mmCIF file of C-alpha atoms in Angstrom:
data_model
loop_
_atom_site.group_PDB
_atom_site.id
_atom_site.type_symbol
_atom_site.label_atom_id
_atom_site.label_comp_id
_atom_site.label_asym_id
_atom_site.label_seq_id
_atom_site.Cartn_x
_atom_site.Cartn_y
_atom_site.Cartn_z
ATOM 1 C CA UNK A 1 17.743 -17.583 -13.701
ATOM 2 C CA UNK A 2 18.090 -14.855 -11.284
ATOM 3 C CA UNK A 3 15.088 -14.017 -8.860
ATOM 4 C CA UNK A 4 14.098 -10.463 -8.427
ATOM 5 C CA UNK A 5 12.797 -8.996 -5.395
ATOM 6 C CA UNK A 6 9.047 -9.377 -5.311
ATOM 7 C CA UNK A 7 6.882 -6.070 -5.216
ATOM 8 C CA UNK A 8 5.170 -4.982 -2.051
ATOM 9 C CA UNK A 9 1.705 -5.301 -2.101
ATOM 10 C CA UNK A 10 0.643 -6.103 1.356
ATOM 11 C CA UNK A 11 0.738 -2.620 3.538
ATOM 12 C CA UNK A 12 -0.615 -1.354 6.935
ATOM 13 C CA UNK A 13 -2.650 1.643 6.437
ATOM 14 C CA UNK A 14 -2.124 4.110 9.077
ATOM 15 C CA UNK A 15 -5.300 6.297 10.199
ATOM 16 C CA UNK A 16 -4.724 10.068 10.015
ATOM 17 C CA UNK A 17 -6.700 10.137 13.129
ATOM 18 C CA UNK A 18 -4.388 8.160 15.465
ATOM 19 C CA UNK A 19 -6.482 4.772 15.416
ATOM 20 C CA UNK A 20 -4.777 1.478 14.793
ATOM 21 C CA UNK A 21 -3.359 0.538 11.395
ATOM 22 C CA UNK A 22 -5.534 -1.509 9.289
ATOM 23 C CA UNK A 23 -4.401 -4.203 6.541
ATOM 24 C CA UNK A 24 -4.545 -3.445 2.976
ATOM 25 C CA UNK A 25 -3.480 -4.808 -0.347
ATOM 26 C CA UNK A 26 -2.232 -2.354 -3.074
ATOM 27 C CA UNK A 27 -3.904 -2.624 -6.400
ATOM 28 C CA UNK A 28 -2.239 0.263 -8.188
ATOM 29 C CA UNK A 29 -0.430 3.504 -8.110
ATOM 30 C CA UNK A 30 -0.685 6.967 -9.454
ATOM 31 C CA UNK A 31 1.166 10.049 -9.261
ATOM 32 C CA UNK A 32 -0.583 13.126 -8.172
ATOM 33 C CA UNK A 33 0.468 16.717 -8.989
ATOM 34 C CA UNK A 34 0.427 19.290 -6.227
ATOM 35 C CA UNK A 35 0.371 22.952 -6.679
ATOM 36 C CA UNK A 36 3.734 24.582 -5.729
ATOM 37 C CA UNK A 37 5.383 21.368 -4.701
ATOM 38 C CA UNK A 38 6.879 18.186 -6.473
ATOM 39 C CA UNK A 39 4.072 15.618 -7.145
ATOM 40 C CA UNK A 40 3.604 12.759 -4.758
ATOM 41 C CA UNK A 41 2.124 9.053 -5.023
ATOM 42 C CA UNK A 42 -0.950 7.565 -4.088
ATOM 43 C CA UNK A 43 -1.874 3.861 -3.942
ATOM 44 C CA UNK A 44 -5.465 2.248 -4.664
ATOM 45 C CA UNK A 45 -5.739 0.182 -1.553
ATOM 46 C CA UNK A 46 -8.292 -2.488 -0.919
ATOM 47 C CA UNK A 47 -9.372 -3.062 2.709
ATOM 48 C CA UNK A 48 -11.642 -5.435 4.226
ATOM 49 C CA UNK A 49 -13.596 -4.649 7.671
ATOM 50 C CA UNK A 50 -14.313 -7.766 9.163
ATOM 51 C CA UNK A 51 -16.720 -6.100 11.713
ATOM 52 C CA UNK A 52 -19.104 -4.951 9.029
ATOM 53 C CA UNK A 53 -18.259 -7.480 6.276
ATOM 54 C CA UNK A 54 -17.540 -4.644 3.845
ATOM 55 C CA UNK A 55 -14.841 -4.142 1.331
ATOM 56 C CA UNK A 56 -13.557 -0.991 0.253
ATOM 57 C CA UNK A 57 -11.015 0.646 -2.060
ATOM 58 C CA UNK A 58 -9.817 4.038 -1.715
ATOM 59 C CA UNK A 59 -6.678 6.108 -2.934
ATOM 60 C CA UNK A 60 -4.231 6.621 0.053
ATOM 61 C CA UNK A 61 -1.216 8.899 0.154
ATOM 62 C CA UNK A 62 1.834 7.119 0.430
ATOM 63 C CA UNK A 63 2.928 8.542 3.761
ATOM 64 C CA UNK A 64 0.077 6.627 5.365
ATOM 65 C CA UNK A 65 1.293 3.132 4.135
ATOM 66 C CA UNK A 66 3.860 0.865 5.806
ATOM 67 C CA UNK A 67 5.010 -1.928 3.613
ATOM 68 C CA UNK A 68 4.562 -5.608 4.788
ATOM 69 C CA UNK A 69 7.744 -7.477 3.267
ATOM 70 C CA UNK A 70 7.475 -11.270 2.815
ATOM 71 C CA UNK A 71 8.888 -13.750 0.835
ATOM 72 C CA UNK A 72 7.039 -15.770 -1.696
ATOM 73 C CA UNK A 73 7.494 -19.629 -1.621
ATOM 74 C CA UNK A 74 10.707 -20.854 -2.949
ATOM 75 C CA UNK A 75 12.342 -17.258 -2.738
ATOM 76 C CA UNK A 76 15.709 -16.969 -1.450
ATOM 77 C CA UNK A 77 17.288 -13.883 0.039
ATOM 78 C CA UNK A 78 20.498 -13.006 -1.461
#
């Protein structure tokens, strides 16, 4: 049985205002049309704010996301 590379779900969310990146979990994707340009992608990202003990989800443009690559247990890199 061939193992396939796991999809990236964990990301760093970069702030558009120059703040530190925050950890996030991608829940879903959508393609967003733009007026005179090709469509772009957004991810529905869940973030936990440990300082305020709040959880939020929001649609984030892909340019603000940095994937965190990890190998699941038992996964052999080929």
